[in-house]
PDB file of C-alpha atoms (C1' of nucleotides) in Angstrom:
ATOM      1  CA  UNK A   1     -14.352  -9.059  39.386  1.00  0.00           C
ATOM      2  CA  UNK A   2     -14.711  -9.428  43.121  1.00  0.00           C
ATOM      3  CA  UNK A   3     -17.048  -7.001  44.695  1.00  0.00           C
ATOM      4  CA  UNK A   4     -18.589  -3.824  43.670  1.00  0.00           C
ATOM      5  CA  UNK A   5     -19.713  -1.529  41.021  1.00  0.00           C
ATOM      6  CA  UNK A   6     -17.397   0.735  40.661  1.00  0.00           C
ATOM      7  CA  UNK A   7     -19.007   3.945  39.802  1.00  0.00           C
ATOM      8  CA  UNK A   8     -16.500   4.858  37.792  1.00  0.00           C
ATOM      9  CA  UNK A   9     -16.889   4.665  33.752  1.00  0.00           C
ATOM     10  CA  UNK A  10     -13.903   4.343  32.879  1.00  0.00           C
ATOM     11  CA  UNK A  11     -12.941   1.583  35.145  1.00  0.00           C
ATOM     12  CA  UNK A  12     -16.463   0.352  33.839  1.00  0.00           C
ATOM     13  CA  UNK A  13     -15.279   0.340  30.407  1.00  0.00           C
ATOM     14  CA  UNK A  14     -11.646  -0.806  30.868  1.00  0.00           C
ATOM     15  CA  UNK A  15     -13.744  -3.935  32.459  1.00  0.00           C
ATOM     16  CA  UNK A  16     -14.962  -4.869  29.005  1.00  0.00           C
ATOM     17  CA  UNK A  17     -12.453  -3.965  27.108  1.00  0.00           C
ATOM     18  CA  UNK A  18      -9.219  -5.194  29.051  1.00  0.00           C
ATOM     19  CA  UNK A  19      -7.705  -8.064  27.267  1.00  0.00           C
ATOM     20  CA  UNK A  20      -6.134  -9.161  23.980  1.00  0.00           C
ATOM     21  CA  UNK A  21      -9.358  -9.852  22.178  1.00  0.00           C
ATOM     22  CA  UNK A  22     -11.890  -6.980  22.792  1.00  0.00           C
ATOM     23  CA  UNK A  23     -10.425  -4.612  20.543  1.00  0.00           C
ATOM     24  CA  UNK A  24      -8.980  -7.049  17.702  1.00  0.00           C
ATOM     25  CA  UNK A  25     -12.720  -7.931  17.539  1.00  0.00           C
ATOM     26  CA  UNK A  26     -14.030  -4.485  17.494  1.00  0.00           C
ATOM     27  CA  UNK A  27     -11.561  -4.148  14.940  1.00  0.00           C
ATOM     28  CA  UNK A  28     -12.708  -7.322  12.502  1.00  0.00           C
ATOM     29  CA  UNK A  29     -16.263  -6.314  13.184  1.00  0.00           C
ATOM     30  CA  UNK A  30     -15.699  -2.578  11.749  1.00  0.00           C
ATOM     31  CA  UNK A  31     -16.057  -4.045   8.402  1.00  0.00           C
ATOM     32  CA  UNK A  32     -19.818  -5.514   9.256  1.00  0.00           C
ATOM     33  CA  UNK A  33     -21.422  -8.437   9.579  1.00  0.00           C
ATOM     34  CA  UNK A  34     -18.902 -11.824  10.508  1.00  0.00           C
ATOM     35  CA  UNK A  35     -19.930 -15.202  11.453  1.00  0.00           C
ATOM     36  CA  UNK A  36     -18.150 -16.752  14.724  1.00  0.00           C
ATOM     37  CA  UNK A  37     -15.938 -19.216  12.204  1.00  0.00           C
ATOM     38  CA  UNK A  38     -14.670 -15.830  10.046  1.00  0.00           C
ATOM     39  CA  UNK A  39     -13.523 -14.532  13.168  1.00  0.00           C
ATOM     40  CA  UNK A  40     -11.765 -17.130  13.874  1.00  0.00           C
ATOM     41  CA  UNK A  41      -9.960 -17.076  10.527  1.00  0.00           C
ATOM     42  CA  UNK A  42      -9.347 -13.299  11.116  1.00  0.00           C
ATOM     43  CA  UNK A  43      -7.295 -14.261  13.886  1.00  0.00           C
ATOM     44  CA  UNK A  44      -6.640 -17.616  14.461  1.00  0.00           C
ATOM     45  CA  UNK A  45      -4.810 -17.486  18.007  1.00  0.00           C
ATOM     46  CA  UNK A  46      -8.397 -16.969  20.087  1.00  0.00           C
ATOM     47  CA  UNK A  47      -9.173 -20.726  21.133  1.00  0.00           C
ATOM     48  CA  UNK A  48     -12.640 -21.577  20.627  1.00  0.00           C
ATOM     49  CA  UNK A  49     -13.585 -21.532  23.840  1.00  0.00           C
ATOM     50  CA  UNK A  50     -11.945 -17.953  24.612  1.00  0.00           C
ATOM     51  CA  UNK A  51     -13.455 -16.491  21.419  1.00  0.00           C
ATOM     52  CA  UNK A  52     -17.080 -17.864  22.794  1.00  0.00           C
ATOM     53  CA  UNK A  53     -15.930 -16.362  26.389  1.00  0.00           C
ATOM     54  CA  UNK A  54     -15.505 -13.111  25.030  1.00  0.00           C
ATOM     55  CA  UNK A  55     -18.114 -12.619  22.220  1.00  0.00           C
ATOM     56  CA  UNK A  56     -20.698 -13.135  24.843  1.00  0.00           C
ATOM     57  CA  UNK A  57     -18.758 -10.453  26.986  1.00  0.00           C
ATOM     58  CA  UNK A  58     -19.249  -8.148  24.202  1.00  0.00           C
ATOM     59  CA  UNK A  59     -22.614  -9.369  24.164  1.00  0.00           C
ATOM     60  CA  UNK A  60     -23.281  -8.602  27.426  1.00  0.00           C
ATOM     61  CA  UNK A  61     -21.853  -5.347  27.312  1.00  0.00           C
ATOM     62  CA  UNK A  62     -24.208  -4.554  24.588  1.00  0.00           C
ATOM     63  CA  UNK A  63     -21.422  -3.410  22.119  1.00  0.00           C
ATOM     64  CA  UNK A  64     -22.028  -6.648  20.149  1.00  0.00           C
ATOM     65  CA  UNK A  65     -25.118  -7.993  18.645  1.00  0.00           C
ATOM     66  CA  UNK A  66     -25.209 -11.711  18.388  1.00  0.00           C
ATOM     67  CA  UNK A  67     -28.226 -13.347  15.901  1.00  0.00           C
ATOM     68  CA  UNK A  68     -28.572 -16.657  15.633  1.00  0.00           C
ATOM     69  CA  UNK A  69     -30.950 -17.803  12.874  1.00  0.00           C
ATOM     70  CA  UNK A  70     -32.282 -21.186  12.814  1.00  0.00           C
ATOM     71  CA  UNK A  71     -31.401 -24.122  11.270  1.00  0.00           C
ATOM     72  CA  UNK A  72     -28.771 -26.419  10.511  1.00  0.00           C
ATOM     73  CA  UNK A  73     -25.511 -26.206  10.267  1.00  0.00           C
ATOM     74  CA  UNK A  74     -25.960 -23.382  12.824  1.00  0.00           C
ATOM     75  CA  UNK A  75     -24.676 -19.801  11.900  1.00  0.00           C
ATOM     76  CA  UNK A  76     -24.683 -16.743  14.067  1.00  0.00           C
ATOM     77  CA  UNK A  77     -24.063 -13.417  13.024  1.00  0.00           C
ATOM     78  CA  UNK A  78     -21.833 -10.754  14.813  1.00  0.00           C
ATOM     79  CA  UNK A  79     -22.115  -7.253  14.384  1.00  0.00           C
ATOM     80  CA  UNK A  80     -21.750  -4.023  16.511  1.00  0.00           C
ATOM     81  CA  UNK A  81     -24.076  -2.323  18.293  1.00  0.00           C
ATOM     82  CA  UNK A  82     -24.805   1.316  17.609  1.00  0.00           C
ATOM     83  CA  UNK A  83     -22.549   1.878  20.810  1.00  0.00           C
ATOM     84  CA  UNK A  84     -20.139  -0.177  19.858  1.00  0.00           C
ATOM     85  CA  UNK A  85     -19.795   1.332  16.422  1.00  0.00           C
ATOM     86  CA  UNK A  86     -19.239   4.751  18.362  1.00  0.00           C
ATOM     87  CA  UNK A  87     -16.887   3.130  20.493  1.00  0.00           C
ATOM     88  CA  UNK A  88     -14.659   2.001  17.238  1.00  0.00           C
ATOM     89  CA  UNK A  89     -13.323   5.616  16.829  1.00  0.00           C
ATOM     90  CA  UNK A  90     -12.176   6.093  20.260  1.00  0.00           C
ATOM     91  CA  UNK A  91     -10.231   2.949  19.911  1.00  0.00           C
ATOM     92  CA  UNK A  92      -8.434   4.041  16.932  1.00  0.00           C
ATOM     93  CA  UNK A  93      -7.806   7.395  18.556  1.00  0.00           C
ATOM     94  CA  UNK A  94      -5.446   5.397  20.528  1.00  0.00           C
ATOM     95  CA  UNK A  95      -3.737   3.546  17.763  1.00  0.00           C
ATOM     96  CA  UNK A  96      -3.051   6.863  16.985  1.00  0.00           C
ATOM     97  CA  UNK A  97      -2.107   7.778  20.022  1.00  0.00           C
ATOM     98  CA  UNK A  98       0.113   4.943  20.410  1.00  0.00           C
ATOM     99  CA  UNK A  99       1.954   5.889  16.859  1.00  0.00           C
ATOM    100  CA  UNK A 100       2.353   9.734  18.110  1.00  0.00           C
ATOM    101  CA  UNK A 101       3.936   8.561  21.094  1.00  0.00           C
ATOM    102  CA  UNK A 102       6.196   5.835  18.878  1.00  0.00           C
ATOM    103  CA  UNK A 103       7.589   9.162  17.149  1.00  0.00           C
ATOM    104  CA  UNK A 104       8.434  10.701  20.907  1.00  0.00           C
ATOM    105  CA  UNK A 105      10.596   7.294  21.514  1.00  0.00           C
ATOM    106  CA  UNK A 106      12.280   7.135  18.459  1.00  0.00           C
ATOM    107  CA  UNK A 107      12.655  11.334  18.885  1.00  0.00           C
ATOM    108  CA  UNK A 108      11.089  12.166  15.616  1.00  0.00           C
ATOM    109  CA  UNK A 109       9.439  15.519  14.757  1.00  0.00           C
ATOM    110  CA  UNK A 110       6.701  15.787  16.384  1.00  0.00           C
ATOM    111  CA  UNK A 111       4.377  15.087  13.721  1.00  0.00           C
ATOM    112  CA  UNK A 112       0.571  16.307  13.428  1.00  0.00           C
ATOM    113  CA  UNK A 113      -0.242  14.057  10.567  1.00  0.00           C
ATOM    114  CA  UNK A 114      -1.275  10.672  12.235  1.00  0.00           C
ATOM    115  CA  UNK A 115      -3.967   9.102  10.188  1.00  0.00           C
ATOM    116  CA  UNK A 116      -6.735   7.713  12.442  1.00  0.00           C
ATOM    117  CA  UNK A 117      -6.762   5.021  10.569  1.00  0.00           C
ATOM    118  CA  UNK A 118      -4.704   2.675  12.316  1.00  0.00           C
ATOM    119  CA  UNK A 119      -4.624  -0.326  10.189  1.00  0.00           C
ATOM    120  CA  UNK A 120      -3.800  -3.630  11.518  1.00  0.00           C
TER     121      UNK A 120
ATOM    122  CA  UNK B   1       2.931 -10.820  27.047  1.00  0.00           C
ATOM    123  CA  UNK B   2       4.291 -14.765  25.305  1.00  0.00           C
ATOM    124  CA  UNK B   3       5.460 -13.430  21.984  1.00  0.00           C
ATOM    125  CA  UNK B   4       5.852 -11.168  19.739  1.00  0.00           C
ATOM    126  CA  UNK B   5       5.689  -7.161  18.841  1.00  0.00           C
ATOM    127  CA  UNK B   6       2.022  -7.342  17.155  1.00  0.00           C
ATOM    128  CA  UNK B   7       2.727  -4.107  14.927  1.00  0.00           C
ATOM    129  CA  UNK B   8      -0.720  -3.242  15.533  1.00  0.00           C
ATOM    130  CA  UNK B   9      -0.991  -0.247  17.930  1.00  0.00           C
ATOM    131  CA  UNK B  10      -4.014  -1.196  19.524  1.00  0.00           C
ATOM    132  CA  UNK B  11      -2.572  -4.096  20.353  1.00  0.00           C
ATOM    133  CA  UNK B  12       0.480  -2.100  21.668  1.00  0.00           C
ATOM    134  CA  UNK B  13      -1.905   0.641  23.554  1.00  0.00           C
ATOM    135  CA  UNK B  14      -4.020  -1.892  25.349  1.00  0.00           C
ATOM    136  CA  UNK B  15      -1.249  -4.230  26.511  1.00  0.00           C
ATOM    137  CA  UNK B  16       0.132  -1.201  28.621  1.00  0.00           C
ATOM    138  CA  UNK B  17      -3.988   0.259  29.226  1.00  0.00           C
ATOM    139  CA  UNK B  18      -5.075  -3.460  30.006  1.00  0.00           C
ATOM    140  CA  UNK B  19      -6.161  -4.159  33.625  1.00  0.00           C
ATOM    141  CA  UNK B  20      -7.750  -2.711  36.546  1.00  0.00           C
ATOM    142  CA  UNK B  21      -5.232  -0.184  37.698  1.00  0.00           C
ATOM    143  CA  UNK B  22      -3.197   1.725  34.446  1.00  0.00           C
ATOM    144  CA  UNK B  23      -6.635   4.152  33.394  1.00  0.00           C
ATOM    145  CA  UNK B  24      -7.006   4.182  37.405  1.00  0.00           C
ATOM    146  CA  UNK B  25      -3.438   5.646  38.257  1.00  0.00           C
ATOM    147  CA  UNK B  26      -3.526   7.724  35.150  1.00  0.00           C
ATOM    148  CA  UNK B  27      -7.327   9.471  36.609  1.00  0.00           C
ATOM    149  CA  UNK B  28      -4.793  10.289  39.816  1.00  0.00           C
ATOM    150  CA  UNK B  29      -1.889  11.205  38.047  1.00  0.00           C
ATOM    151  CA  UNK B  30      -4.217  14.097  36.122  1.00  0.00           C
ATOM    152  CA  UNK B  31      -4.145  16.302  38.943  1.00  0.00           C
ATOM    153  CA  UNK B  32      -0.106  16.771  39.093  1.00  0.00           C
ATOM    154  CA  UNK B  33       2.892  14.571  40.777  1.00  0.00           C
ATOM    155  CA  UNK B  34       1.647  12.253  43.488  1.00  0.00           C
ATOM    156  CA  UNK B  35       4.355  10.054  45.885  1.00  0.00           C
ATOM    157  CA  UNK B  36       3.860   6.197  45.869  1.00  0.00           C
ATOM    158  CA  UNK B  37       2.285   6.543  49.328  1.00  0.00           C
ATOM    159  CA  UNK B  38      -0.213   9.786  47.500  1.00  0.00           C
ATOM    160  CA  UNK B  39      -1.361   6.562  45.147  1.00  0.00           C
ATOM    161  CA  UNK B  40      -1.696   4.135  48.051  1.00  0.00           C
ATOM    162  CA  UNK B  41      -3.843   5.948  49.293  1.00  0.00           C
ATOM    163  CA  UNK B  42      -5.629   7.246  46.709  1.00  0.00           C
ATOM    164  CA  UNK B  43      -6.897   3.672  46.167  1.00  0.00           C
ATOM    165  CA  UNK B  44      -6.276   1.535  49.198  1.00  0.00           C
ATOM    166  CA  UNK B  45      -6.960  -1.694  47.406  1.00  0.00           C
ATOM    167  CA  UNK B  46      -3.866  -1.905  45.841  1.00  0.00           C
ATOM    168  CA  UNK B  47      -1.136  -3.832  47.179  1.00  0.00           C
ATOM    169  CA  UNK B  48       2.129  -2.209  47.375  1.00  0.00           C
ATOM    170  CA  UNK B  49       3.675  -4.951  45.150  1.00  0.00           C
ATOM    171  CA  UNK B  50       1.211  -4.516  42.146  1.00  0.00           C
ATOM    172  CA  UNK B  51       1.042  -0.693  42.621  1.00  0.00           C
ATOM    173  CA  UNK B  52       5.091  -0.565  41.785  1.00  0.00           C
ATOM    174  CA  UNK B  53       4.441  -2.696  38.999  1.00  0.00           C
ATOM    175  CA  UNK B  54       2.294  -0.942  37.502  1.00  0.00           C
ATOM    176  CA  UNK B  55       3.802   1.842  37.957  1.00  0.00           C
ATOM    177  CA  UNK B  56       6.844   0.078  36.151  1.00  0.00           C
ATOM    178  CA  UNK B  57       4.979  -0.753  33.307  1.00  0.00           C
ATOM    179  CA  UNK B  58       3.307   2.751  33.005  1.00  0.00           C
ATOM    180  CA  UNK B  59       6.877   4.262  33.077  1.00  0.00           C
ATOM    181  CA  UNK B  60       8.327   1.765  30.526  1.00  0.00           C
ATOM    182  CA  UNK B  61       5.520   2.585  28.256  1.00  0.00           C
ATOM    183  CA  UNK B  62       6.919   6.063  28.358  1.00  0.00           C
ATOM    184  CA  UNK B  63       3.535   7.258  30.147  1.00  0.00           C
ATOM    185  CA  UNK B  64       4.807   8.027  33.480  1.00  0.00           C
ATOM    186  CA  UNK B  65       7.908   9.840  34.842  1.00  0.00           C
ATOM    187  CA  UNK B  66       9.385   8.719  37.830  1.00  0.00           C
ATOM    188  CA  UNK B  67      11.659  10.591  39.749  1.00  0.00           C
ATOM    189  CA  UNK B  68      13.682   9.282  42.890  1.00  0.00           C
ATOM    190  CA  UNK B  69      15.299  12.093  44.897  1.00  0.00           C
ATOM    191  CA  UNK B  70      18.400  10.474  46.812  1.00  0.00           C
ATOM    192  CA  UNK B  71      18.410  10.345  50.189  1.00  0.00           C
ATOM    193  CA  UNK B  72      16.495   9.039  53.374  1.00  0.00           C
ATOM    194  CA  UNK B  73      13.493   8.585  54.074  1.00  0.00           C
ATOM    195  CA  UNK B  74      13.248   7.277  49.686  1.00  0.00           C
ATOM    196  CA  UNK B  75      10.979   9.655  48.245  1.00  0.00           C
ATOM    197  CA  UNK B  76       9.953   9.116  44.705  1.00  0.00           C
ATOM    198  CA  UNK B  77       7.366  11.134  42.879  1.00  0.00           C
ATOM    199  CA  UNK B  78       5.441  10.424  39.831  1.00  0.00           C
ATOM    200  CA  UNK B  79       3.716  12.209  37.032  1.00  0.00           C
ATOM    201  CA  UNK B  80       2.670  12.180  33.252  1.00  0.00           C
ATOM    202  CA  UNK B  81       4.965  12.232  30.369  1.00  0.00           C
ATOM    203  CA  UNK B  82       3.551  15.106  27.601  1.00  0.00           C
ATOM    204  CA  UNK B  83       2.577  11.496  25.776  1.00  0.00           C
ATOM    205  CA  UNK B  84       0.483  10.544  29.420  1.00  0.00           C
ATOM    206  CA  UNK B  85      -1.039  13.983  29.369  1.00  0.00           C
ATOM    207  CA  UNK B  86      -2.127  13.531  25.762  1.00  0.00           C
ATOM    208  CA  UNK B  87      -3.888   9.882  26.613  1.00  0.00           C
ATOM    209  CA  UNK B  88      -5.942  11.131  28.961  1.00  0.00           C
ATOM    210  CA  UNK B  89      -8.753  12.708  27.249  1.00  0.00           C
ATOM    211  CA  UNK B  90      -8.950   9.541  25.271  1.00  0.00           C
ATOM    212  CA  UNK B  91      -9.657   7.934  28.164  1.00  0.00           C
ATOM    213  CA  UNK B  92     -11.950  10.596  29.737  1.00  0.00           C
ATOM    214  CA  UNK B  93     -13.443   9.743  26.131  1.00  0.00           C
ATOM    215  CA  UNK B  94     -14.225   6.522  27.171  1.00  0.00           C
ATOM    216  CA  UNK B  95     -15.818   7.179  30.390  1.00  0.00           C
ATOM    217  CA  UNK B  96     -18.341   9.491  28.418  1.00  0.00           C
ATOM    218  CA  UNK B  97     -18.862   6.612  25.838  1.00  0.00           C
ATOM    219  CA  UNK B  98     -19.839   4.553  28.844  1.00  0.00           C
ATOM    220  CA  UNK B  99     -22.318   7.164  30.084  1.00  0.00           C
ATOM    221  CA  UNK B 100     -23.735   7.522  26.881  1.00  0.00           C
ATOM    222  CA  UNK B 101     -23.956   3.833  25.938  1.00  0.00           C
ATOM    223  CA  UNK B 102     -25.621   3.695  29.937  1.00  0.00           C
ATOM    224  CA  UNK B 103     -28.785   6.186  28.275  1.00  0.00           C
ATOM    225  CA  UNK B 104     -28.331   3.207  25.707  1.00  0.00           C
ATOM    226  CA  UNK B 105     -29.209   0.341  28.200  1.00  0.00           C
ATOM    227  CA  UNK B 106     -31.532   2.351  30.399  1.00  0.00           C
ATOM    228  CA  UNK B 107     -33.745   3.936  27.122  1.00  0.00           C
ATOM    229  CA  UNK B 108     -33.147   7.482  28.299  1.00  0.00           C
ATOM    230  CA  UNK B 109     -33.317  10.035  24.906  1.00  0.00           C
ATOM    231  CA  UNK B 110     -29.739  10.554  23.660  1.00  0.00           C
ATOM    232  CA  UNK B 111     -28.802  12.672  25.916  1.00  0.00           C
ATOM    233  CA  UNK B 112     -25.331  15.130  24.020  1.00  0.00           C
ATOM    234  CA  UNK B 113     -24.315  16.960  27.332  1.00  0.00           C
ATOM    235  CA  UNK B 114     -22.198  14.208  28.226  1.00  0.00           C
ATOM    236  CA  UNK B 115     -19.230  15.838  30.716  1.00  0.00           C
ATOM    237  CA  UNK B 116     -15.885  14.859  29.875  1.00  0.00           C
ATOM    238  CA  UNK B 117     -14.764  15.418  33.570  1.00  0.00           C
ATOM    239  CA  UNK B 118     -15.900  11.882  34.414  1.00  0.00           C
ATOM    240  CA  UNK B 119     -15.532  12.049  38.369  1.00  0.00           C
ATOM    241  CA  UNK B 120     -14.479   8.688  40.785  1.00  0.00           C
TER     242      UNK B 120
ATOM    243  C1'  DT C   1     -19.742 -38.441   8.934  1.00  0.00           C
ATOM    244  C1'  DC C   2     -19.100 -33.650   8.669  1.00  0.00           C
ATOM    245  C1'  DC C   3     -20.455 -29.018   9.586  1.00  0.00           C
ATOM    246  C1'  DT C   4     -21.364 -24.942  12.959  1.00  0.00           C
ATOM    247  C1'  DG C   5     -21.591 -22.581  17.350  1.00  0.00           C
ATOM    248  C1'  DG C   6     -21.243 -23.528  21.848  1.00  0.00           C
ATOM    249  C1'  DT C   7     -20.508 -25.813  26.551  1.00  0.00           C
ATOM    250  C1'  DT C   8     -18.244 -28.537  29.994  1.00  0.00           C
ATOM    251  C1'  DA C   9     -14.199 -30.700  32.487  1.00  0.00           C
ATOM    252  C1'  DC C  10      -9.744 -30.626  33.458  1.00  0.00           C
ATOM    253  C1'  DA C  11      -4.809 -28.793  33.311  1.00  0.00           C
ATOM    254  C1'  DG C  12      -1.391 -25.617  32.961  1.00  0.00           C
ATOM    255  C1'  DA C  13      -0.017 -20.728  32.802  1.00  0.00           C
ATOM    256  C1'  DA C  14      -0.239 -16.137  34.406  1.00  0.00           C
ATOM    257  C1'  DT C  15      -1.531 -12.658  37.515  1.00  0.00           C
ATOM    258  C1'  DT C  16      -2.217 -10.973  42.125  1.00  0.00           C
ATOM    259  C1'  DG C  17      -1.858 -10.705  47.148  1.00  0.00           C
ATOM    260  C1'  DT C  18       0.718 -11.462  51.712  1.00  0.00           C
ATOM    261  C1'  DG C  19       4.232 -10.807  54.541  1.00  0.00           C
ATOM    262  C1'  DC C  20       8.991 -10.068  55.443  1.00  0.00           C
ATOM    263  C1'  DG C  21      13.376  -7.585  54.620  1.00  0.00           C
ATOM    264  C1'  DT C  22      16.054  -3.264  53.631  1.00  0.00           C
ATOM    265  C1'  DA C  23      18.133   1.330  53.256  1.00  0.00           C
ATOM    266  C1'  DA C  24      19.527   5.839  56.017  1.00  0.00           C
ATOM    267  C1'  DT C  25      17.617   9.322  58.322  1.00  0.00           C
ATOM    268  C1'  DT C  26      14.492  11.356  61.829  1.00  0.00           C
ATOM    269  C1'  DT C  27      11.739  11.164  66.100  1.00  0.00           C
ATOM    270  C1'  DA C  28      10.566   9.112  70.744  1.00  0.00           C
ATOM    271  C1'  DC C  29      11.841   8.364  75.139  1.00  0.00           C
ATOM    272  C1'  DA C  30      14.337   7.117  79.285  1.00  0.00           C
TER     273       DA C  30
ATOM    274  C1'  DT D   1      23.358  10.513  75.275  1.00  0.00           C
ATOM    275  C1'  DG D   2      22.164   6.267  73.871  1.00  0.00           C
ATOM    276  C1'  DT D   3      19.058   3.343  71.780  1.00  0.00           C
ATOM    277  C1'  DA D   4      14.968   1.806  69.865  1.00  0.00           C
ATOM    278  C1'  DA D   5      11.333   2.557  66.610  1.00  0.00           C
ATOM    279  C1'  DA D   6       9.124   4.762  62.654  1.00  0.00           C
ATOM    280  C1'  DT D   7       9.332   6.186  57.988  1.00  0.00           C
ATOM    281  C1'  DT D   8       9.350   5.369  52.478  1.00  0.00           C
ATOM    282  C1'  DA D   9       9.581   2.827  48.337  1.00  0.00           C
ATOM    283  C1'  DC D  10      10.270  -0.882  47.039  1.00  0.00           C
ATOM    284  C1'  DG D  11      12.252  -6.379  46.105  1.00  0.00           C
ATOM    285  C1'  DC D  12      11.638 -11.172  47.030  1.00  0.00           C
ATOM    286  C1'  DA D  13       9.573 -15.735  47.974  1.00  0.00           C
ATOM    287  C1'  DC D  14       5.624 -18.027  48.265  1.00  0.00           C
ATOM    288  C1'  DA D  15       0.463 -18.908  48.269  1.00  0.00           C
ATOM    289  C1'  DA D  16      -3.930 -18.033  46.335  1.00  0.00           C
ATOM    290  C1'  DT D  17      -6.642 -16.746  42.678  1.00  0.00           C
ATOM    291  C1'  DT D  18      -7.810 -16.143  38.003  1.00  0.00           C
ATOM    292  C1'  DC D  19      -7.206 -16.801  33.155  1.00  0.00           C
ATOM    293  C1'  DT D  20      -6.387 -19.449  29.096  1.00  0.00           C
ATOM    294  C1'  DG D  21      -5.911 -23.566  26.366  1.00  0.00           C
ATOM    295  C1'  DT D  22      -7.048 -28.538  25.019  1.00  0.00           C
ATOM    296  C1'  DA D  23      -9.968 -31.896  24.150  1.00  0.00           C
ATOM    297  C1'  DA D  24     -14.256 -33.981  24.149  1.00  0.00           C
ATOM    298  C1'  DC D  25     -19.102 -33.607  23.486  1.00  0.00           C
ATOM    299  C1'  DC D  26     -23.754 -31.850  21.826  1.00  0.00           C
ATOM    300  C1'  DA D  27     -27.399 -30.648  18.223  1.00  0.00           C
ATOM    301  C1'  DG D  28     -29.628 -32.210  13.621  1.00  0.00           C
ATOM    302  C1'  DG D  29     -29.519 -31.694   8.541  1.00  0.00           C
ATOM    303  C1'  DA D  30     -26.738 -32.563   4.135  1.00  0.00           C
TER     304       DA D  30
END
DNA sequence: TCCTGGTTACAGAATTGTGCGTAATTTACA
DNA sequence: TGTAAATTACGCACAATTCTGTAACCAGGA
């Protein structure tokens, strides 16, 4: 995160989606609208501060849209952007990926019928 | 990288995709077997150290193939695995989600010719 | 007082860069 | 002909940088 912009997209994207949490939260947020405390339940290893950190790096990136409504207790909704909803199926494309490439290590036959659906 | 296998193979595909470099050396590695030195300077701002570990990491993941051929001067070449080969239009995939989401933040019309062959 | 979403301060962990060493052959040069 | 230096792909120790976690604190209504 030194210098430049990079020019490149997919060292754009990588950017924003490097990490351990971008994805899992692309993932929770498939199903629609969460609050920040259910995403915390969904996975309950992001610290508070990191799943803050990185829900405003989604933000930013414009694949998440954040609404906060007024009033007390707080709550903030969390839902994808139309991007990031287009992103979702590239990222299971790699799931799948990652599964098709399981069956080359354990020397399977090289299956065609990998379900995009790559559940959790 | 503290504990355990996370079963989920997004997880698994971004631990090894995760970072600066992995999409980077794979957007070399398209064009056919490069040498360490090819990749060096293909992107200067790696250091050596970080460029073999990577490298490592790419070829433990089963994505690249290294091959040392004995003798003096060491000269060790590297290209994709069939699985490599097949996770690069998924990345190429992402560059032109990045485009398109880019018509997203700068209100162009939704532009479909998006070109796969995302360039440097 | 608790709840929610978030920020700040500080500490510890992880990642990255720097520079040096190494191997056996070629080339450089007197 | 002898010798010194360059080459290539790293490994290693150590320093610098960055990331992540913990804990405390804030807001104001129930």
């Amino acid at each position: 995160m030194k210098d430049v912009v990079s020019r490149c997209p997919i060292e754009e994207t990588m950017r924003v989606l490097s990490g351990r949490w971008p994805t899992l939260l692309l993932y929770y947020l498939k199903d629609g609208t969460k609050r920040f405390s259910d995403l915390r339940r969904d996975n309950p290893t992001v610290s508070h501060r990191i799943l803050a950190l990185e829900l405003r790096k989604l933000e930013d990136a414009g694949i998440v849209r954040r609404t906060a409504r007024p009033g007390y207790p707080l709550r903030v909704d969390y839902d994808l952007t139309p991007p990031g909803s287009r992103l979702v199926p590239l990222i299971d494309a790699l799931g799948a990926w990652w599964m098709d490439t399981d069956d080359d290590r354990t020397g399977r036959s090289p299956t065609s019928d990998v379900n995009l659906d790559t559940a959790a």
